[in-house]
């Protein structure tokens, strides 16, 4: 895998380091099949520079055009605290020419209008998945999708399309804003391989049992499908939901179904834990 681009610890682009990485990438060009363009800037920075700055794009493209065996391209980084960068049109044009089978956007971007469809993409990952980035999803309509909803923000409802064979969704539903009934709806693609990973992020273990009760009671109302026909498995702060495959004869796990005895036991175990490990008088919040 080839990897290029990074920030220094003080949020400034280290152009010298980037050029050294680009030259190293150029030297390995015949062997690179998976490319990751990674912005390692810390999300705690209050005023970061744009990702993929215009000044470096010509040199970046000059090297990227030497990569003739790519099958996977990823743009990855931390969420920015202020502002969202625009994805460079020239870089999109390069993607159109490369036609990667796998394409991942795991960084906050806005996308210019009138972009051309990238042919040949079989898997598209979009993080964050929003109303704005849905435009790229619906333009590409690949057979396989990975969508990650933004944290503590509005969830945009996904509309399935013909030809969708697999979809993996992830998001924190405890803090999602305004989730409507039947928000998750895969009835138009009954043969698709569906996986929904719903998290409920809490800082303290003390809050897990109550948060799970709140989330589990909401789940059936959030799906257009009958969850009695789904495998629903909880693990600590996460619950994974998958429909039973055609012809399935086994037992489906239904961890979301209310079980007062089990819920009381979990709360008792948590209370016992905090008897042995008391909370500090002041709980420090992170700086970002």
Tab-separated table of N, CA and C in Angstrom, residues 28-90:
chain	number	residue	atom	x	y	z
A	28	UNK	N	8.155	3.223	-6.040
A	28	UNK	CA	7.447	1.949	-5.858
A	28	UNK	C	6.244	1.829	-6.800
A	29	UNK	N	6.091	2.740	-7.730
A	29	UNK	CA	4.889	2.838	-8.554
A	29	UNK	C	4.437	1.524	-9.182
A	30	UNK	N	5.317	0.703	-9.753
A	30	UNK	CA	4.838	-0.527	-10.410
A	30	UNK	C	4.193	-1.528	-9.455
A	31	UNK	N	4.458	-1.375	-8.155
A	31	UNK	CA	4.003	-2.374	-7.189
A	31	UNK	C	2.792	-1.929	-6.368
A	32	UNK	N	2.380	-0.666	-6.519
A	32	UNK	CA	1.313	-0.116	-5.686
A	32	UNK	C	-0.048	-0.462	-6.270
A	33	UNK	N	-0.855	-1.194	-5.504
A	33	UNK	CA	-2.217	-1.533	-5.916
A	33	UNK	C	-3.268	-0.830	-5.039
A	34	UNK	N	-2.878	-0.503	-3.802
A	34	UNK	CA	-3.782	0.200	-2.901
A	34	UNK	C	-3.112	1.494	-2.444
A	35	UNK	N	-3.816	2.605	-2.644
A	35	UNK	CA	-3.273	3.919	-2.303
A	35	UNK	C	-4.116	4.550	-1.208
A	36	UNK	N	-3.441	5.097	-0.182
A	36	UNK	CA	-4.120	5.828	0.882
A	36	UNK	C	-3.512	7.210	1.003
A	37	UNK	N	-4.324	8.219	0.766
A	37	UNK	CA	-3.910	9.605	0.973
A	37	UNK	C	-4.426	10.005	2.339
A	38	UNK	N	-3.516	10.136	3.294
A	38	UNK	CA	-3.896	10.259	4.697
A	38	UNK	C	-3.462	11.601	5.264
A	39	UNK	N	-4.422	12.343	5.811
A	39	UNK	CA	-4.144	13.587	6.526
A	39	UNK	C	-4.106	13.267	8.016
A	40	UNK	N	-2.928	13.286	8.590
A	40	UNK	CA	-2.772	12.881	9.988
A	40	UNK	C	-2.973	14.034	10.965
A	41	UNK	N	-3.530	15.134	10.483
A	41	UNK	CA	-3.776	16.275	11.361
A	41	UNK	C	-4.677	15.876	12.526
A	42	UNK	N	-4.353	16.325	13.721
A	42	UNK	CA	-5.167	16.001	14.898
A	42	UNK	C	-6.475	16.766	14.871
A	43	UNK	N	-7.573	16.066	15.188
A	43	UNK	CA	-8.884	16.712	15.206
A	43	UNK	C	-9.015	17.717	16.343
A	44	UNK	N	-8.069	17.748	17.248
A	44	UNK	CA	-8.156	18.690	18.368
A	44	UNK	C	-7.672	20.089	17.991
A	45	UNK	N	-7.046	20.235	16.814
A	45	UNK	CA	-6.552	21.549	16.429
A	45	UNK	C	-7.727	22.496	16.185
A	46	UNK	N	-7.611	23.700	16.706
A	46	UNK	CA	-8.729	24.631	16.627
A	46	UNK	C	-8.897	25.242	15.241
A	47	UNK	N	-7.812	25.425	14.504
A	47	UNK	CA	-7.908	26.121	13.228
A	47	UNK	C	-6.986	25.460	12.204
A	48	UNK	N	-7.301	24.254	11.765
A	48	UNK	CA	-6.425	23.542	10.856
A	48	UNK	C	-6.457	24.117	9.451
A	49	UNK	N	-5.403	23.867	8.697
A	49	UNK	CA	-5.405	24.219	7.288
A	49	UNK	C	-6.306	23.266	6.527
A	50	UNK	N	-6.641	23.651	5.307
A	50	UNK	CA	-7.392	22.747	4.450
A	50	UNK	C	-6.606	21.480	4.205
A	51	UNK	N	-7.335	20.388	4.040
A	51	UNK	CA	-6.690	19.161	3.586
A	51	UNK	C	-6.492	19.265	2.076
A	52	UNK	N	-5.540	18.501	1.553
A	52	UNK	CA	-5.241	18.500	0.126
A	52	UNK	C	-5.120	19.926	-0.426
A	53	UNK	N	-4.169	20.715	0.074
A	53	UNK	CA	-4.052	22.114	-0.350
A	53	UNK	C	-3.699	22.219	-1.831
A	54	UNK	N	-4.194	23.273	-2.477
A	54	UNK	CA	-4.010	23.452	-3.918
A	54	UNK	C	-2.546	23.474	-4.323
A	55	UNK	N	-1.682	23.976	-3.441
A	55	UNK	CA	-0.275	24.128	-3.803
A	55	UNK	C	0.410	22.795	-4.091
A	56	UNK	N	-0.065	21.729	-3.461
A	56	UNK	CA	0.612	20.447	-3.615
A	56	UNK	C	-0.042	19.559	-4.679
A	57	UNK	N	-1.222	19.937	-5.172
A	57	UNK	CA	-1.968	19.079	-6.091
A	57	UNK	C	-1.196	18.772	-7.379
A	58	UNK	N	-0.551	19.757	-8.047
A	58	UNK	CA	0.182	19.409	-9.278
A	58	UNK	C	1.268	18.361	-9.050
A	59	UNK	N	2.047	18.496	-7.966
A	59	UNK	CA	3.097	17.512	-7.686
A	59	UNK	C	2.495	16.162	-7.312
A	60	UNK	N	1.401	16.198	-6.570
A	60	UNK	CA	0.730	14.960	-6.196
A	60	UNK	C	0.242	14.221	-7.446
A	61	UNK	N	-0.423	14.936	-8.331
A	61	UNK	CA	-0.944	14.310	-9.543
A	61	UNK	C	0.177	13.778	-10.423
A	62	UNK	N	1.282	14.498	-10.473
A	62	UNK	CA	2.416	14.057	-11.291
A	62	UNK	C	2.888	12.668	-10.883
A	63	UNK	N	2.855	12.401	-9.566
A	63	UNK	CA	3.258	11.090	-9.066
A	63	UNK	C	2.119	10.080	-9.216
A	64	UNK	N	0.900	10.501	-8.899
A	64	UNK	CA	-0.226	9.578	-8.971
A	64	UNK	C	-0.409	9.011	-10.377
A	65	UNK	N	-0.078	9.795	-11.389
A	65	UNK	CA	-0.238	9.332	-12.767
A	65	UNK	C	0.761	8.250	-13.154
A	66	UNK	N	1.726	7.979	-12.271
A	66	UNK	CA	2.671	6.886	-12.529
A	66	UNK	C	2.172	5.560	-11.951
A	67	UNK	N	1.057	5.596	-11.229
A	67	UNK	CA	0.512	4.395	-10.587
A	67	UNK	C	-0.496	3.745	-11.535
A	68	UNK	N	-0.073	2.729	-12.238
A	68	UNK	CA	-0.900	2.142	-13.291
A	68	UNK	C	-1.606	0.853	-12.865
A	69	UNK	N	-1.384	0.405	-11.633
A	69	UNK	CA	-1.957	-0.874	-11.208
A	69	UNK	C	-2.904	-0.737	-10.016
A	70	UNK	N	-3.445	0.455	-9.820
A	70	UNK	CA	-4.287	0.689	-8.655
A	70	UNK	C	-5.642	-0.012	-8.777
A	71	UNK	N	-6.060	-0.611	-7.673
A	71	UNK	CA	-7.406	-1.183	-7.586
A	71	UNK	C	-8.210	-0.530	-6.460
A	72	UNK	N	-7.528	0.183	-5.554
A	72	UNK	CA	-8.193	0.764	-4.393
A	72	UNK	C	-7.568	2.111	-4.058
A	73	UNK	N	-8.413	3.133	-3.831
A	73	UNK	CA	-7.948	4.471	-3.468
A	73	UNK	C	-8.752	4.950	-2.266
A	74	UNK	N	-8.040	5.443	-1.252
A	74	UNK	CA	-8.675	5.933	-0.023
A	74	UNK	C	-8.176	7.332	0.294
A	75	UNK	N	-9.092	8.227	0.626
A	75	UNK	CA	-8.756	9.542	1.166
A	75	UNK	C	-9.233	9.537	2.612
A	76	UNK	N	-8.288	9.670	3.527
A	76	UNK	CA	-8.592	9.410	4.927
A	76	UNK	C	-8.026	10.505	5.819
A	77	UNK	N	-8.748	10.826	6.891
A	77	UNK	CA	-8.245	11.808	7.835
A	77	UNK	C	-9.205	11.995	8.984
A	78	UNK	N	-8.832	12.864	9.920
A	78	UNK	CA	-9.702	13.174	11.045
A	78	UNK	C	-10.719	14.226	10.630
A	79	UNK	N	-11.823	14.271	11.355
A	79	UNK	CA	-12.789	15.325	11.100
A	79	UNK	C	-12.198	16.670	11.500
A	80	UNK	N	-12.474	17.684	10.687
A	80	UNK	CA	-11.976	19.024	10.976
A	80	UNK	C	-12.890	19.718	11.972
A	81	UNK	N	-12.308	20.572	12.782
A	81	UNK	CA	-13.100	21.289	13.770
A	81	UNK	C	-13.785	22.508	13.158
A	82	UNK	N	-13.183	23.094	12.135
A	82	UNK	CA	-13.761	24.281	11.503
A	82	UNK	C	-13.637	24.143	9.990
A	83	UNK	N	-14.756	24.293	9.311
A	83	UNK	CA	-14.707	24.305	7.864
A	83	UNK	C	-14.553	22.926	7.246
A	84	UNK	N	-14.956	22.804	5.993
A	84	UNK	CA	-14.843	21.568	5.246
A	84	UNK	C	-14.158	21.880	3.934
A	85	UNK	N	-13.191	21.081	3.552
A	85	UNK	CA	-12.424	21.323	2.345
A	85	UNK	C	-13.171	20.831	1.111
A	86	UNK	N	-12.920	21.487	-0.015
A	86	UNK	CA	-13.493	21.078	-1.293
A	86	UNK	C	-12.568	20.077	-1.974
A	87	UNK	N	-13.139	18.981	-2.434
A	87	UNK	CA	-12.328	17.980	-3.116
A	87	UNK	C	-11.868	18.551	-4.451
A	88	UNK	N	-10.545	18.476	-4.741
A	88	UNK	CA	-10.009	19.099	-5.962
A	88	UNK	C	-10.560	18.458	-7.236
A	89	UNK	N	-11.025	19.284	-8.154
A	89	UNK	CA	-11.578	18.799	-9.414
A	89	UNK	C	-10.533	18.005	-10.197
A	90	UNK	N	-9.285	18.477	-10.193
A	90	UNK	CA	-8.224	17.785	-10.933
A	90	UNK	C	-7.997	16.381	-10.386
